[in-house]
Amino acid sequence: MTYEDDINEFDLLLDDDEELAPRGGRSTAAAGTAAAPRRAARPAADREVAPHASGSRLRVTPDWNRIAAVLFVAVIVLLILWFAVSSIRSHSRNSAYKEYFGQVRDIASKSTDQGVELDTILTDANAGDRTQRVQRIQQLSTRAAKLAKDAAAIEAPDQLTESQQWFVTSLDYRARGLSSLQRSITDTTKTTNRAKSAENVAAAMSRFVASDVVWSDSFATGSRDVLKRDDVKDVTVPDSVFVADLDDVSPASVTKMLARISVATVTTKGGTAAVPKDGKIRGGQLEGGQITVAPTGKTLSLSSTNMLTLPEGFAFEVPFTNQ
């Protein structure tokens, strides 16, 4: 029985006492003492409920306004914390991207310069004879291999792991292509089959084209997709091209290149050089920069049209170095 039930029972007892009192007569209360007015019973919901000795349950109405205010403040605090953490993570991620592509840009620039250097070795008339060119290609191959090793040592952000693999693959193709080119040009001295030699050299140089495709389609495109997905706008992906002109690696161009850098093989007999007597000059190197007309001594311009009055028996004089 609860405290509320006790009060209701007490009210019933009062009602019984009133019914037992004689109608119209005097109350059993002492004379001159008015009967105490009876308190109207309050609704149970408005009564103050005191703790009962036997342990009654207390019903408390929640203050929803206060709870809503607390929840609102908690949500605001959580949003502020979320924005702060997101800002820190975004800044950290962007810094990692900048650092990574900064290292990539340095290697990309060096690799592009190596491609320009190779083009000079193969096409410049003043680049030396075949032996000298092969030596320079071999040195270039060593430097390209070190560049690929440096690329592999770069720590890429997790989002760029796949792009990093393509980056290293592209540089590895270039290093392997230079090594194969050096061997294939050296092998041209061991055969008279010029078509086969040109085919082997062109196959070695095809790795340079493959490296450019891997860089452009796999590394650069994939990296830009990651930056776009992460909404990074202040970081750029560097480009790198090893072969500027695809015609340079065609079999026809390679055949002309080999003819340009080839030298005659001098055989010896009894310690004396046996030079072929076919009227061709061997072992020399044309030097650029100046051409004169004999016997007038007039120097030709290499950048504009020359108008000449040529005397009888004229000749063009070109600097020539005996190697």
Coordinates of C-alpha atoms in Angstrom, one line a residue:
M1 CA 0.0 0.0 0.0
T2 CA 1.3 3.4 -1.0
Y3 CA 1.2 6.7 0.9
E4 CA -1.5 7.9 -1.5
D5 CA -3.6 4.9 -0.6
D6 CA -3.2 5.7 3.2
I7 CA -4.5 9.2 2.6
N8 CA -7.5 8.0 0.7
E9 CA -8.3 5.5 3.5
F10 CA -8.1 8.3 6.1
D11 CA -10.6 10.4 4.1
L12 CA -13.0 7.5 4.1
L13 CA -12.8 7.2 7.9
L14 CA -13.7 10.9 8.2
D15 CA -16.7 10.4 6.1
D16 CA -17.8 7.5 8.3
D17 CA -17.4 9.7 11.5
E18 CA -19.7 12.4 10.0
E19 CA -22.4 9.8 9.2
L20 CA -22.3 8.5 12.8
A21 CA -22.8 12.0 14.3
P22 CA -26.5 12.6 15.4
R23 CA -28.4 14.7 12.9
G24 CA -29.4 18.1 14.3
G25 CA -27.7 17.3 17.6
R26 CA -24.5 18.4 19.1
S27 CA -21.2 17.1 18.0
T28 CA -19.2 14.8 20.3
A29 CA -16.7 17.6 20.3
A30 CA -16.3 19.6 23.4
A31 CA -18.8 22.4 24.0
G32 CA -17.8 25.7 22.5
T33 CA -15.2 24.0 20.3
A34 CA -16.1 24.2 16.7
A35 CA -15.5 21.1 14.6
A36 CA -12.4 21.5 12.5
P37 CA -13.3 22.1 8.9
R38 CA -12.5 19.2 6.7
R39 CA -9.8 19.7 4.1
A40 CA -10.9 19.0 0.6
A41 CA -9.0 16.2 -0.8
R42 CA -6.6 17.3 -3.5
P43 CA -6.2 15.4 -6.6
A44 CA -3.5 12.8 -6.3
A45 CA -1.5 14.3 -9.1
D46 CA -1.2 17.7 -7.1
R47 CA -0.2 16.2 -3.8
E48 CA 3.3 16.3 -2.5
V49 CA 4.4 12.7 -2.1
A50 CA 6.7 12.1 0.9
P51 CA 8.9 9.1 1.1
H52 CA 7.2 6.1 2.6
A53 CA 8.7 3.9 5.2
S54 CA 8.2 0.8 3.1
G55 CA 9.7 2.5 0.0
S56 CA 7.1 4.0 -2.4
R57 CA 8.0 4.8 -6.1
L58 CA 8.4 8.5 -7.1
R59 CA 7.2 9.6 -10.4
V60 CA 9.1 12.6 -11.8
T61 CA 8.1 14.5 -15.0
P62 CA 11.2 15.2 -17.2
D63 CA 12.1 18.8 -18.0
W64 CA 12.2 18.4 -21.8
N65 CA 13.2 22.0 -22.4
R66 CA 16.3 21.6 -20.4
I67 CA 17.1 18.3 -22.0
A68 CA 16.6 19.8 -25.5
A69 CA 19.0 22.7 -24.6
V70 CA 21.7 20.4 -23.4
L71 CA 21.4 18.2 -26.6
F72 CA 21.6 21.3 -28.8
V73 CA 24.8 22.5 -27.1
A74 CA 26.2 19.0 -27.4
V75 CA 25.5 18.9 -31.1
I76 CA 27.1 22.3 -31.7
V77 CA 30.2 21.2 -29.8
L78 CA 30.4 18.0 -31.8
L79 CA 30.1 20.0 -35.1
I80 CA 32.9 22.4 -34.1
L81 CA 35.1 19.4 -33.2
W82 CA 34.3 17.7 -36.5
F83 CA 35.1 20.8 -38.6
A84 CA 38.3 21.3 -36.6
V85 CA 39.5 17.7 -37.1
S86 CA 38.5 17.8 -40.8
S87 CA 40.4 21.0 -41.3
I88 CA 43.5 19.6 -39.6
R89 CA 43.3 16.4 -41.7
S90 CA 42.8 18.3 -44.9
H91 CA 45.8 20.6 -44.2
S92 CA 47.9 17.6 -43.4
R93 CA 46.8 15.7 -46.5
N94 CA 47.5 18.7 -48.8
S95 CA 50.9 19.2 -47.2
A96 CA 51.7 15.5 -47.9
Y97 CA 50.6 15.9 -51.6
K98 CA 52.7 19.0 -52.0
E99 CA 55.8 17.4 -50.6
Y100 CA 55.3 14.2 -52.7
F101 CA 54.8 16.0 -56.0
G102 CA 57.6 18.3 -55.2
Q103 CA 60.0 15.4 -55.2
V104 CA 58.3 13.9 -58.3
R105 CA 58.7 17.2 -60.1
D106 CA 62.5 17.3 -59.4
I107 CA 63.0 13.7 -60.8
A108 CA 60.6 14.4 -63.8
S109 CA 62.7 17.4 -64.8
K110 CA 66.0 15.4 -64.6
S111 CA 64.5 12.6 -66.6
T112 CA 63.2 15.0 -69.3
D113 CA 66.7 16.5 -69.5
Q114 CA 68.1 13.0 -70.0
G115 CA 65.8 12.5 -73.0
V116 CA 67.0 15.8 -74.5
E117 CA 70.6 14.7 -73.9
L118 CA 70.0 11.4 -75.7
D119 CA 68.5 13.2 -78.7
T120 CA 71.7 15.3 -78.9
I121 CA 73.9 12.2 -78.7
L122 CA 72.1 10.5 -81.5
T123 CA 71.6 13.5 -83.8
D124 CA 74.2 16.1 -83.2
A125 CA 77.0 16.0 -85.8
N126 CA 79.5 17.1 -83.2
A127 CA 78.6 14.4 -80.7
G128 CA 81.7 12.3 -81.6
D129 CA 82.1 9.0 -83.3
R130 CA 80.1 5.8 -82.6
T131 CA 82.4 4.7 -79.8
Q132 CA 82.1 8.1 -78.1
R133 CA 78.4 8.1 -78.5
V134 CA 78.0 4.6 -77.1
Q135 CA 80.1 5.6 -74.0
R136 CA 77.9 8.6 -73.4
I137 CA 74.8 6.5 -73.7
Q138 CA 76.2 4.1 -71.2
Q139 CA 76.9 6.9 -68.7
L140 CA 73.4 8.2 -69.4
S141 CA 72.0 4.7 -68.6
T142 CA 73.8 4.7 -65.3
R143 CA 72.3 8.0 -64.3
A144 CA 68.8 7.0 -65.4
A145 CA 69.0 3.8 -63.3
K146 CA 70.0 5.9 -60.3
L147 CA 67.0 8.2 -61.0
A148 CA 64.6 5.2 -61.0
K149 CA 66.1 4.1 -57.7
D150 CA 65.6 7.5 -56.2
A151 CA 62.0 7.5 -57.4
A152 CA 61.4 4.1 -55.8
A153 CA 62.7 5.5 -52.4
I154 CA 60.0 8.3 -52.3
E155 CA 57.3 7.7 -49.7
A156 CA 54.0 8.4 -51.3
P157 CA 50.7 9.2 -49.5
D158 CA 48.4 6.2 -49.1
Q159 CA 46.0 7.6 -51.7
L160 CA 48.8 7.7 -54.3
T161 CA 50.2 4.2 -53.8
E162 CA 49.1 3.0 -57.2
S163 CA 50.3 6.2 -58.9
Q164 CA 53.7 5.8 -57.3
Q165 CA 54.1 2.4 -58.8
W166 CA 53.4 3.7 -62.3
F167 CA 55.8 6.6 -61.6
V168 CA 58.7 4.1 -60.9
T169 CA 57.7 1.9 -63.8
S170 CA 58.0 4.8 -66.2
L171 CA 61.5 5.7 -65.1
D172 CA 62.5 2.0 -65.0
Y173 CA 61.5 1.7 -68.7
R174 CA 63.7 4.6 -69.6
A175 CA 66.7 3.2 -67.7
R176 CA 66.3 -0.2 -69.3
G177 CA 65.8 1.3 -72.7
L178 CA 69.1 3.2 -72.5
S179 CA 70.9 0.1 -71.4
S180 CA 69.4 -1.9 -74.3
L181 CA 70.1 0.9 -76.7
Q182 CA 73.8 1.0 -75.7
R183 CA 74.1 -2.8 -76.3
S184 CA 72.2 -2.7 -79.6
I185 CA 74.3 0.1 -81.1
T186 CA 77.5 -1.7 -80.0
D187 CA 76.2 -4.9 -81.7
T188 CA 75.9 -3.0 -85.0
T189 CA 79.7 -3.3 -85.4
K190 CA 79.4 -7.1 -85.4
T191 CA 77.0 -7.5 -88.3
T192 CA 76.6 -6.2 -91.8
N193 CA 72.9 -6.6 -91.8
R194 CA 71.9 -2.9 -91.5
A195 CA 68.1 -3.6 -91.5
K196 CA 68.4 -6.1 -88.6
S197 CA 70.6 -3.6 -86.7
A198 CA 68.1 -0.8 -87.2
E199 CA 65.3 -3.1 -86.1
N200 CA 67.1 -4.0 -82.9
V201 CA 67.9 -0.3 -82.1
A202 CA 64.3 0.7 -82.8
A203 CA 63.1 -2.0 -80.5
A204 CA 65.3 -0.7 -77.7
M205 CA 64.1 2.8 -78.2
S206 CA 60.5 1.7 -78.2
R207 CA 60.8 1.5 -74.4
F208 CA 61.2 5.3 -74.3
V209 CA 57.8 5.6 -76.0
A210 CA 56.3 3.1 -73.6
S211 CA 57.7 5.1 -70.6
D212 CA 55.9 8.3 -71.9
V213 CA 52.6 6.4 -72.3
V214 CA 52.9 5.0 -68.8
W215 CA 53.7 8.4 -67.3
S216 CA 50.9 10.2 -69.1
D217 CA 48.0 7.6 -69.0
S218 CA 48.7 5.8 -65.7
F219 CA 50.8 8.0 -63.4
A220 CA 49.6 11.6 -64.3
T221 CA 46.0 10.8 -65.1
G222 CA 45.6 8.6 -62.0
S223 CA 47.2 11.2 -59.8
R224 CA 45.0 14.0 -61.1
D225 CA 41.9 11.8 -60.4
V226 CA 43.0 11.4 -56.8
L227 CA 43.6 15.2 -56.4
K228 CA 40.2 15.9 -57.9
R229 CA 38.5 13.4 -55.6
D230 CA 40.1 14.9 -52.5
D231 CA 39.3 18.4 -53.8
V232 CA 42.9 19.5 -53.8
K233 CA 43.3 22.5 -56.1
D234 CA 46.7 24.0 -55.3
V235 CA 48.8 21.0 -56.2
T236 CA 49.8 20.1 -59.8
V237 CA 51.0 16.8 -61.3
P238 CA 54.2 17.3 -63.4
D239 CA 54.6 16.0 -66.9
S240 CA 57.7 14.3 -68.4
V241 CA 58.4 13.4 -72.0
F242 CA 61.5 11.4 -73.0
V243 CA 60.8 11.2 -76.7
A244 CA 59.9 14.6 -78.2
D245 CA 59.4 13.3 -81.8
L246 CA 58.0 9.8 -82.4
D247 CA 59.5 9.8 -85.9
D248 CA 63.0 9.6 -84.2
V249 CA 62.3 6.0 -83.1
S250 CA 60.9 4.8 -86.5
P251 CA 63.1 2.1 -88.3
A252 CA 63.7 4.6 -91.2
S253 CA 65.0 7.3 -88.8
V254 CA 67.0 4.8 -86.9
T255 CA 68.6 3.5 -90.1
K256 CA 69.7 7.1 -91.0
M257 CA 71.0 7.7 -87.5
L258 CA 73.1 4.5 -87.6
A259 CA 74.6 5.6 -91.0
R260 CA 75.4 8.9 -89.5
I261 CA 77.3 7.6 -86.5
S262 CA 78.9 4.6 -88.1
V263 CA 82.6 4.4 -88.8
A264 CA 84.6 2.0 -90.9
T265 CA 86.3 -0.9 -89.3
V266 CA 90.0 -0.7 -89.8
T267 CA 91.6 -4.0 -90.2
T268 CA 95.3 -4.6 -89.6
K269 CA 97.7 -6.9 -91.4
G270 CA 101.1 -7.4 -89.9
G271 CA 100.6 -4.3 -87.6
T272 CA 99.9 -2.0 -90.6
A273 CA 96.4 -0.5 -90.9
A274 CA 94.6 -1.6 -94.1
V275 CA 92.6 1.4 -95.1
P276 CA 90.0 0.7 -97.9
K277 CA 90.9 2.4 -101.1
D278 CA 87.4 3.4 -102.2
G279 CA 87.9 7.2 -102.0
K280 CA 85.9 7.6 -98.8
I281 CA 87.3 9.6 -95.9
R282 CA 87.1 7.7 -92.6
G283 CA 87.7 8.5 -89.0
G284 CA 86.9 12.2 -89.3
Q285 CA 84.4 14.5 -87.7
L286 CA 82.7 17.5 -89.4
E287 CA 82.7 20.6 -87.2
G288 CA 79.9 23.1 -87.4
G289 CA 79.8 26.9 -87.1
Q290 CA 81.6 28.1 -90.3
I291 CA 81.6 27.5 -94.0
T292 CA 83.7 29.5 -96.4
V293 CA 83.9 29.8 -100.2
A294 CA 87.3 29.4 -101.7
P295 CA 89.1 31.2 -103.2
T296 CA 87.1 34.3 -102.2
G297 CA 87.2 33.5 -98.5
K298 CA 83.6 34.6 -98.1
T299 CA 81.8 33.1 -95.0
L300 CA 78.3 31.7 -95.6
S301 CA 75.5 32.7 -93.3
L302 CA 73.9 29.8 -91.5
S303 CA 70.7 31.7 -90.7
S304 CA 69.8 33.5 -93.9
T305 CA 69.9 33.1 -97.7
N306 CA 73.4 33.6 -99.3
M307 CA 73.8 35.4 -102.7
L308 CA 77.1 34.3 -104.3
T309 CA 79.0 35.0 -107.4
L310 CA 81.0 31.9 -107.8
P311 CA 84.3 32.1 -109.6
E312 CA 85.7 29.3 -111.7
G313 CA 87.2 26.5 -109.7
F314 CA 85.4 27.5 -106.5
A315 CA 85.1 25.2 -103.4
F316 CA 83.3 25.1 -100.1
E317 CA 85.6 24.8 -97.1
V318 CA 84.2 23.1 -94.0
P319 CA 86.1 22.6 -90.7
F320 CA 87.1 19.0 -90.3
T321 CA 88.8 17.1 -87.4
N322 CA 90.9 14.0 -87.9
Q323 CA 89.9 11.7 -85.0

